[in-house]
Tab-separated table of C-alpha atoms in Angstrom:
chain	number	residue	atom	x	y	z
A	133	MET	CA	24.581	21.172	33.649
A	134	LYS	CA	23.229	23.756	31.174
A	135	LYS	CA	26.581	23.740	29.383
A	136	ASN	CA	26.387	19.952	29.011
A	137	ILE	CA	22.865	20.215	27.614
A	138	ILE	CA	23.933	22.834	25.069
A	139	LEU	CA	26.926	20.708	24.039
A	140	THR	CA	24.644	17.735	23.642
A	141	PHE	CA	22.372	19.724	21.359
A	142	LEU	CA	25.285	21.061	19.323
A	143	SER	CA	26.327	17.453	18.770
A	144	PHE	CA	22.719	16.615	17.933
A	145	ILE	CA	22.549	19.408	15.314
A	146	PHE	CA	25.569	18.027	13.459
A	147	CYS	CA	24.371	14.432	13.686
A	148	LEU	CA	20.924	14.744	12.158
A	149	SER	CA	20.008	11.319	10.877
A	150	SER	CA	17.682	10.108	8.141
A	151	PHE	CA	16.529	7.111	10.177
A	152	ALA	CA	14.183	8.987	12.483
A	153	GLN	CA	12.020	6.490	14.332
A	154	PHE	CA	10.362	7.809	17.496
A	155	GLN	CA	7.332	10.006	18.086
A	156	GLY	CA	6.123	11.305	21.439
A	157	SER	CA	2.764	11.700	23.144
A	158	PHE	CA	1.095	12.125	26.510
A	159	THR	CA	-2.168	11.046	28.110
A	160	LEU	CA	-4.132	12.108	31.166
A	161	VAL	CA	-5.562	9.768	33.798
A	162	GLY	CA	-7.168	11.744	36.610
A	163	SER	CA	-4.540	14.370	37.434
A	164	THR	CA	-1.566	12.267	36.254
A	165	LEU	CA	0.140	12.911	32.931
A	166	SER	CA	1.937	9.973	31.301
A	167	TYR	CA	4.654	10.786	28.722
A	168	SER	CA	5.466	8.099	26.155
A	169	ILE	CA	7.446	7.415	22.995
A	170	LYS	CA	6.508	5.096	20.139
A	171	PRO	CA	8.658	3.890	17.200
A	172	VAL	CA	7.159	3.988	13.705
A	173	ALA	CA	9.329	0.990	12.724
A	174	ASP	CA	11.144	-1.726	14.665
A	175	ILE	CA	14.438	-0.329	15.951
A	176	THR	CA	17.247	-1.705	18.107
A	177	THR	CA	19.125	1.146	19.732
A	178	ALA	CA	20.660	2.612	22.840
A	179	ILE	CA	19.211	5.944	24.006
A	180	ALA	CA	21.473	8.679	25.355
A	181	TYR	CA	19.005	11.562	25.514
A	182	ILE	CA	15.231	12.067	25.787
A	183	GLU	CA	13.450	15.408	26.012
A	184	PHE	CA	9.790	16.389	26.343
A	185	ASN	CA	8.516	19.966	26.594
A	186	LEU	CA	5.232	20.579	28.398
A	187	GLN	CA	3.682	23.949	27.548
A	188	TYR	CA	0.707	25.826	28.983
A	189	PRO	CA	-0.460	29.476	29.232
A	190	THR	CA	1.405	31.343	31.961
A	191	ASN	CA	-1.810	33.046	33.094
A	192	ALA	CA	-3.689	29.746	33.383
A	193	ALA	CA	-6.434	29.889	35.983
A	194	PRO	CA	-6.534	28.218	38.360
A	195	SER	CA	-2.755	28.334	38.576
A	196	LEU	CA	-1.335	25.061	37.282
A	197	THR	CA	1.533	23.360	39.070
A	198	VAL	CA	3.283	20.223	37.841
A	199	GLY	CA	4.885	17.738	40.187
A	200	ALA	CA	8.320	16.176	39.906
A	201	PRO	CA	8.793	13.544	37.185
A	202	VAL	CA	8.623	9.887	38.182
A	203	SER	CA	10.677	7.713	35.811
A	204	ASN	CA	9.438	4.415	34.426
A	205	SER	CA	12.392	2.236	35.380
A	206	THR	CA	10.670	-0.873	33.984
A	207	ASN	CA	10.676	0.373	30.398
A	208	PHE	CA	13.896	2.367	30.771
A	209	PRO	CA	16.294	1.033	33.428
A	210	SER	CA	18.639	3.614	34.964
A	211	ILE	CA	16.661	6.518	33.529
A	212	SER	CA	16.732	9.806	35.440
A	213	ILE	CA	14.389	12.607	34.352
A	214	GLN	CA	15.361	16.189	35.220
A	215	ARG	CA	13.106	19.227	35.109
A	216	LEU	CA	14.018	22.682	33.728
A	217	ASP	CA	11.475	25.540	33.633
A	218	GLY	CA	11.337	28.474	31.240
A	219	THR	CA	9.013	30.796	29.360
A	220	ASP	CA	8.157	31.254	25.689
A	221	GLY	CA	6.096	34.412	25.243
A	222	PRO	CA	2.720	33.845	26.942
A	223	PHE	CA	3.541	30.192	27.656
A	224	THR	CA	5.313	28.448	30.484
A	225	ASN	CA	7.595	25.626	29.380
A	226	ILE	CA	8.590	22.722	31.566
A	227	LYS	CA	11.383	20.762	29.940
A	228	PHE	CA	11.902	17.179	31.087
A	229	VAL	CA	15.226	15.640	30.029
A	230	HIS	CA	17.250	12.487	30.518
A	231	ASN	CA	20.951	12.965	29.731
A	232	THR	CA	22.734	11.488	32.747
A	233	SER	CA	23.519	8.034	31.335
A	234	THR	CA	22.984	5.980	28.201
A	235	ILE	CA	20.090	3.529	28.318
A	236	ALA	CA	21.360	0.132	27.149
A	237	SER	CA	20.476	-1.044	23.649
A	238	LYS	CA	17.213	-2.946	23.237
A	239	THR	CA	14.627	-3.590	20.551
A	240	TYR	CA	11.625	-1.274	20.408
A	241	THR	CA	8.652	-2.691	18.490
A	242	ALA	CA	6.848	-0.603	15.879
A	243	GLY	CA	3.552	0.847	17.109
A	244	THR	CA	4.207	-0.079	20.749
A	245	GLU	CA	3.905	2.737	23.283
A	246	TYR	CA	6.668	2.958	25.904
A	247	GLU	CA	5.949	5.132	28.928
A	248	VAL	CA	9.001	7.202	29.886
A	249	PHE	CA	7.790	9.025	33.013
A	250	THR	CA	4.741	10.560	34.722
A	251	THR	CA	3.950	13.831	36.483
A	252	THR	CA	1.048	14.804	38.722
A	253	LEU	CA	-0.918	18.046	38.357
A	254	ASN	CA	-2.403	19.977	41.261
A	255	TYR	CA	-5.912	19.606	39.831
A	256	VAL	CA	-7.720	17.611	37.157
A	257	PRO	CA	-7.604	19.790	34.013
A	258	THR	CA	-10.445	20.222	31.544
A	259	LYS	CA	-10.722	21.246	27.904
A	260	ALA	CA	-10.542	24.864	29.006
A	261	ASP	CA	-6.874	24.330	29.918
A	262	SER	CA	-4.535	24.719	26.921
A	263	ILE	CA	-1.964	22.137	27.956
A	264	ARG	CA	0.182	20.735	25.156
A	265	LEU	CA	3.478	19.194	24.117
A	266	ALA	CA	5.574	21.471	21.923
A	267	SER	CA	8.554	21.038	19.625
A	268	ASP	CA	10.101	23.679	17.383
A	269	PHE	CA	13.683	22.731	16.572
A	270	GLY	CA	13.846	25.199	13.696
A	271	ALA	CA	12.979	28.191	15.867
A	272	ASP	CA	14.863	27.368	19.048
A	273	LEU	CA	18.331	25.784	18.775
A	274	SER	CA	18.869	26.049	22.529
A	275	GLY	CA	16.506	23.152	23.046
A	276	THR	CA	13.995	25.041	25.194
A	277	VAL	CA	11.074	23.846	23.086
A	278	ASN	CA	11.691	20.396	21.704
A	279	PHE	CA	10.795	16.740	21.609
A	280	THR	CA	14.051	14.827	21.105
A	281	VAL	CA	15.392	11.279	21.269
A	282	LEU	CA	19.095	10.617	20.564
A	283	ASP	CA	20.733	7.220	20.174
A	284	GLY	CA	23.945	6.144	21.912
A	285	GLY	CA	26.041	7.862	19.243
A	286	GLY	CA	24.230	11.195	19.516
A	287	ASN	CA	22.194	10.672	16.333
A	288	LEU	CA	18.652	11.991	16.100
A	289	ILE	CA	16.105	9.161	16.163
A	290	SER	CA	13.022	11.327	16.645
A	291	TYR	CA	11.383	13.499	14.013
A	292	ASP	CA	12.912	16.885	13.193
A	293	PRO	CA	10.094	19.424	12.599
A	294	THR	CA	12.170	21.092	9.861
A	295	SER	CA	12.606	17.891	7.840
A	296	GLY	CA	9.315	17.987	5.963
A	297	THR	CA	5.615	18.746	5.981
A	298	PRO	CA	3.936	17.388	7.919
A	299	ALA	CA	6.624	16.634	10.479
A	300	PRO	CA	4.973	14.229	12.924
A	301	ALA	CA	7.020	14.800	16.083
A	302	PHE	CA	3.989	13.634	18.070
A	303	TYR	CA	1.246	11.072	17.680
A	304	GLY	CA	-2.264	11.797	18.862
A	305	PRO	CA	-5.670	12.825	17.491
A	306	SER	CA	-5.111	16.588	17.791
A	307	PHE	CA	-1.593	16.937	16.366
A	308	ALA	CA	-1.025	20.341	14.730
A	309	LEU	CA	1.779	21.734	12.579
A	310	ILE	CA	2.253	25.511	12.702
A	311	GLY	CA	5.257	26.636	10.661
A	312	THR	CA	8.085	24.451	11.916
A	313	GLY	CA	6.305	23.997	15.235
A	314	ASN	CA	4.778	20.685	16.250
A	315	TYR	CA	2.071	20.798	18.918
A	316	LEU	CA	-0.010	18.119	20.608
A	317	PRO	CA	-2.896	19.489	22.696
A	318	LEU	CA	-3.935	17.397	25.665
A	319	PHE	CA	-7.584	17.806	24.687
A	320	GLY	CA	-9.107	17.642	21.247
A	321	ASP	CA	-11.948	16.041	19.358
A	322	VAL	CA	-10.982	14.669	15.961
A	323	THR	CA	-13.329	12.410	13.999
A	324	PRO	CA	-11.424	10.092	11.646
A	325	VAL	CA	-11.886	10.416	7.905
A	326	LYS	CA	-14.225	7.819	6.412
A	327	PHE	CA	-14.144	6.515	2.854
A	328	THR	CA	-17.711	6.309	1.580
A	329	ASN	CA	-16.778	4.969	-1.870
A	330	PHE	CA	-13.752	3.892	-3.890
A	331	SER	CA	-13.886	2.719	-7.508
A	332	ALA	CA	-11.339	1.707	-10.135
A	333	THR	CA	-12.388	1.293	-13.771
A	334	LYS	CA	-10.505	0.830	-17.030
A	335	LYS	CA	-10.848	3.284	-19.904
A	336	ASP	CA	-8.541	2.922	-22.906
A	337	ASN	CA	-5.032	2.640	-21.430
A	338	SER	CA	-5.826	4.224	-18.080
A	339	ALA	CA	-7.256	3.230	-14.735
A	340	LEU	CA	-9.807	5.783	-13.558
A	341	LEU	CA	-9.717	6.012	-9.755
A	342	ALA	CA	-12.308	7.894	-7.712
A	343	TRP	CA	-12.904	8.052	-3.985
A	344	GLN	CA	-15.288	9.954	-1.727
A	345	ILE	CA	-14.635	10.816	1.907
A	346	THR	CA	-16.446	12.370	4.862
A	347	ASN	CA	-15.157	13.989	8.078
A	348	GLU	CA	-12.231	15.603	6.254
A	349	ASP	CA	-10.609	18.325	8.374
A	350	ALA	CA	-7.316	20.147	8.920
A	351	ASN	CA	-5.754	17.031	10.470
A	352	VAL	CA	-5.654	15.289	7.064
A	353	ALA	CA	-2.134	15.386	5.617
A	354	LEU	CA	-2.526	13.691	2.223
A	355	TYR	CA	-3.847	10.748	0.229
A	356	GLU	CA	-1.455	8.224	-1.305
A	357	VAL	CA	-2.441	6.034	-4.268
A	358	GLU	CA	-0.861	2.594	-4.076
A	359	ARG	CA	-0.624	0.053	-6.912
A	360	SER	CA	0.115	-3.683	-6.999
A	361	VAL	CA	0.422	-6.380	-9.643
A	362	ASN	CA	-0.371	-9.207	-7.221
A	363	GLY	CA	-2.800	-7.656	-4.752
A	364	ILE	CA	-0.318	-8.173	-1.910
A	365	ASN	CA	2.794	-6.054	-2.423
A	366	PHE	CA	1.858	-2.381	-2.963
A	367	THR	CA	3.956	0.646	-3.934
A	368	LYS	CA	3.034	4.334	-3.891
A	369	VAL	CA	2.438	5.827	-7.347
A	370	ALA	CA	0.921	9.219	-6.498
A	371	SER	CA	0.239	11.651	-3.650
A	372	ILE	CA	-2.848	13.856	-3.546
A	373	ALA	CA	-3.110	16.847	-1.200
A	374	PRO	CA	-6.423	17.402	0.633
A	375	LYS	CA	-8.620	20.077	-0.898
A	376	ASN	CA	-8.839	22.146	2.303
A	377	ASN	CA	-11.910	23.865	0.870
A	378	GLY	CA	-13.859	24.084	4.111
A	379	PHE	CA	-16.087	21.097	3.261
A	380	THR	CA	-15.969	17.898	5.299
A	381	SER	CA	-17.078	15.749	2.323
A	382	ASN	CA	-15.022	15.704	-0.871
A	383	THR	CA	-14.383	13.642	-4.005
A	384	TYR	CA	-10.972	12.885	-5.488
A	385	ASN	CA	-9.979	11.479	-8.897
A	386	LEU	CA	-6.810	10.175	-10.511
A	387	ASN	CA	-5.953	8.630	-13.904
A	388	ASP	CA	-3.177	6.044	-13.773
A	389	ASP	CA	-1.422	5.002	-16.992
A	390	LEU	CA	-1.705	1.254	-17.734
A	391	SER	CA	0.517	1.212	-20.836
A	392	ASN	CA	3.267	-0.808	-19.145
A	393	GLN	CA	0.954	-3.091	-17.147
A	394	SER	CA	-0.317	-6.569	-17.990
A	395	SER	CA	-3.087	-8.925	-16.861
A	396	ILE	CA	-4.430	-7.050	-13.824
A	397	VAL	CA	-3.582	-4.115	-11.571
A	398	TYR	CA	-4.732	-3.564	-7.984
A	399	TYR	CA	-5.224	-0.232	-6.223
A	400	ARG	CA	-5.864	1.082	-2.744
A	401	ILE	CA	-5.870	4.567	-1.207
A	402	LYS	CA	-3.940	5.379	1.971
A	403	GLN	CA	-5.153	8.404	3.931
A	404	LEU	CA	-2.558	9.881	6.311
A	405	ASP	CA	-3.143	12.262	9.211
A	406	LYS	CA	-0.683	14.863	10.461
A	407	ASP	CA	-0.237	12.829	13.643
A	408	GLY	CA	1.108	9.880	11.645
A	409	LYS	CA	-2.067	7.773	11.774
A	410	PHE	CA	-3.405	6.319	8.558
A	411	THR	CA	-6.198	4.211	7.106
A	412	TYR	CA	-6.728	2.256	3.865
A	413	THR	CA	-9.598	1.759	1.473
A	414	GLU	CA	-10.561	-1.689	0.323
A	415	ILE	CA	-8.587	-3.047	-2.636
A	416	ARG	CA	-9.994	-2.519	-6.136
A	417	SER	CA	-8.752	-4.146	-9.355
A	418	VAL	CA	-8.593	-3.225	-13.024
A	419	ARG	CA	-8.421	-6.122	-15.474
A	420	ILE	CA	-6.348	-5.665	-18.596
A	421	THR	CA	-6.882	-9.285	-19.603
A	422	ALA	CA	-10.662	-9.593	-19.672
A	423	LYS	CA	-11.143	-13.301	-18.994
A	424	GLY	CA	-9.671	-16.124	-17.005
A	425	VAL	CA	-8.118	-16.693	-13.596
A	426	ILE	CA	-5.159	-14.415	-12.841
A	427	MET	CA	-2.759	-15.883	-10.312
A	428	GLY	CA	0.343	-14.693	-8.462
A	429	VAL	CA	2.467	-15.654	-5.471
A	430	TYR	CA	4.373	-13.475	-3.019
A	431	PRO	CA	7.032	-13.471	-1.664
A	432	ASN	CA	9.008	-15.563	-4.124
A	433	PRO	CA	11.401	-16.964	-2.972
A	434	VAL	CA	9.529	-17.753	0.230
A	435	LYS	CA	10.969	-18.677	3.634
A	436	SER	CA	7.825	-19.767	5.484
A	437	VAL	CA	4.398	-18.724	4.144
A	438	ALA	CA	3.540	-18.013	0.504
A	439	ASN	CA	0.634	-15.706	-0.286
A	440	LEU	CA	-1.308	-17.038	-3.263
A	441	SER	CA	-3.405	-14.361	-4.970
A	442	LEU	CA	-6.299	-15.304	-7.260
A	443	ASP	CA	-8.434	-12.849	-9.173
A	444	LEU	CA	-11.646	-14.392	-10.488
A	445	THR	CA	-14.382	-13.211	-12.848
A	446	GLU	CA	-16.943	-15.213	-10.835
A	447	ASP	CA	-17.294	-17.235	-7.629
A	448	ALA	CA	-15.605	-20.638	-7.774
A	449	ALA	CA	-14.455	-23.624	-5.745
A	450	ILE	CA	-10.647	-23.642	-5.642
A	451	PHE	CA	-8.428	-26.737	-5.456
A	452	VAL	CA	-4.735	-26.119	-4.742
A	453	ASN	CA	-1.966	-28.719	-4.977
A	454	LEU	CA	1.593	-27.993	-3.871
A	455	THR	CA	4.089	-30.378	-5.487
A	456	ASP	CA	7.845	-30.670	-5.581
A	457	ALA	CA	9.847	-30.436	-8.803
A	458	ALA	CA	9.379	-34.188	-9.407
A	459	GLY	CA	5.578	-33.876	-9.226
A	460	LYS	CA	5.142	-35.403	-5.755
A	461	GLU	CA	2.193	-33.884	-3.917
A	462	ILE	CA	3.270	-32.089	-0.736
A	463	LYS	CA	0.079	-30.356	0.325
A	464	ARG	CA	-3.544	-29.941	-0.795
A	465	VAL	CA	-5.750	-26.959	0.059
A	466	ASN	CA	-9.410	-26.495	-0.944
A	467	PHE	CA	-11.541	-23.400	-0.403
A	468	ASN	CA	-14.374	-21.371	-1.884
A	469	ALA	CA	-13.365	-18.099	-3.539
A	470	THR	CA	-15.444	-15.112	-4.556
A	471	LYS	CA	-15.392	-12.874	-7.597
A	472	GLY	CA	-12.456	-10.464	-7.483
A	473	LEU	CA	-9.283	-10.710	-5.394
A	474	ASN	CA	-8.698	-13.653	-3.058
A	475	VAL	CA	-5.518	-14.270	-1.066
A	476	LYS	CA	-4.741	-17.683	0.432
A	477	LYS	CA	-1.740	-18.436	2.641
A	478	ILE	CA	0.226	-21.591	1.795
A	479	ASP	CA	2.386	-22.734	4.712
A	480	MET	CA	5.776	-23.981	3.445
A	481	THR	CA	7.504	-24.023	6.828
A	482	GLY	CA	9.783	-27.017	7.242
A	483	LEU	CA	10.044	-27.842	3.535
A	484	ALA	CA	13.470	-28.349	2.022
A	485	SER	CA	14.888	-25.537	-0.069
A	486	GLY	CA	14.276	-25.841	-3.801
A	487	SER	CA	11.658	-25.340	-6.511
A	488	TYR	CA	7.983	-26.224	-6.073
A	489	LEU	CA	4.834	-25.907	-8.175
A	490	ILE	CA	1.474	-24.536	-7.059
A	491	LYS	CA	-1.317	-25.946	-9.220
A	492	VAL	CA	-4.719	-24.268	-8.991
A	493	GLN	CA	-7.994	-25.501	-10.441
A	494	ALA	CA	-10.848	-22.975	-10.570
A	495	GLY	CA	-13.886	-24.355	-12.374
A	496	THR	CA	-12.612	-25.680	-15.710
A	497	GLU	CA	-9.402	-23.639	-15.598
A	498	LEU	CA	-6.072	-25.074	-14.461
A	499	LYS	CA	-3.181	-22.714	-13.623
A	500	THR	CA	0.344	-23.483	-12.478
A	501	ILE	CA	2.932	-21.172	-10.933
A	502	SER	CA	6.427	-21.957	-9.649
A	503	VAL	CA	7.712	-20.900	-6.249
A	504	VAL	CA	11.164	-21.226	-4.708
A	505	LYS	CA	11.582	-22.262	-1.078
A	506	ALA	CA	14.568	-20.638	0.612
A	507	ASN	CA	15.922	-21.392	4.079
């Protein structure tokens, strides 16, 4: 059996894949630990191998014992979890693996937690017990300390701790990265970062961005600045590392060049934690064209619902007419909009493919934009 496991890992080493999808975690209810995986994006795949490594101090008092794994056959039919014990310095490792058969291909939905198995402890642990999941592929090629998911072809579809910093092998509020090691303590108190202010102003040919945060700690991975020309579809334009200066409240600034932009530019800040969690600021805009209604539509072509974005210099009643290429009215939508960015969904489901016009009246201004319906 050990030889098969080693061969599996040798295959895994040579099949490292760039489409890593799954992270792992565990939770405690009473004295029962539940071990789960969660994809960061929708993925349809078979699973040939799963491994979790539970780690705790060998001299834990009272002495901790962990019961046999109980597989979740509802989420993973035909799964069989085996247990292998070992030591890693002052820690005891309990490795739980499934490698007896390939789990049939199915679709796993992004952000959905799928319980793999459970174990029962001999007592209800407290914060004084240093129980954690551990994964350190870079330091231990034998697979003694790892979190791993392989697809039906032996490709890695979980995060490799050596692939980047941070390497979020696990999800959870206390995730820690130490060297190439990924660790998820069972207990931990982490208060999420809060944005207290975010501003975007124009000066010459630049957008001056500034944001203030509180509750910043070692769990913060980075801040990403995202830009959009329609207020809907954003792309990353810069990454800012946390200051790590020992203060929980900090201010960040960035100048973004507007030389190649026109009309209006939208910004938001994405704050990412080391456990893969993230949060956004509100959207702020910088006007390059000082006056008038600025309008956009996304996606274009559209298959079902078009997002109509309107940026206004003042509050206004909005009247929207959707017409076909011949000018025949298809749909009328009226709503009240506020100063700044407004996004209205226009349902085009069931319409024939072809070109349409969206006509918008805001106060005395009349704007028209074309949109293509695709089936």
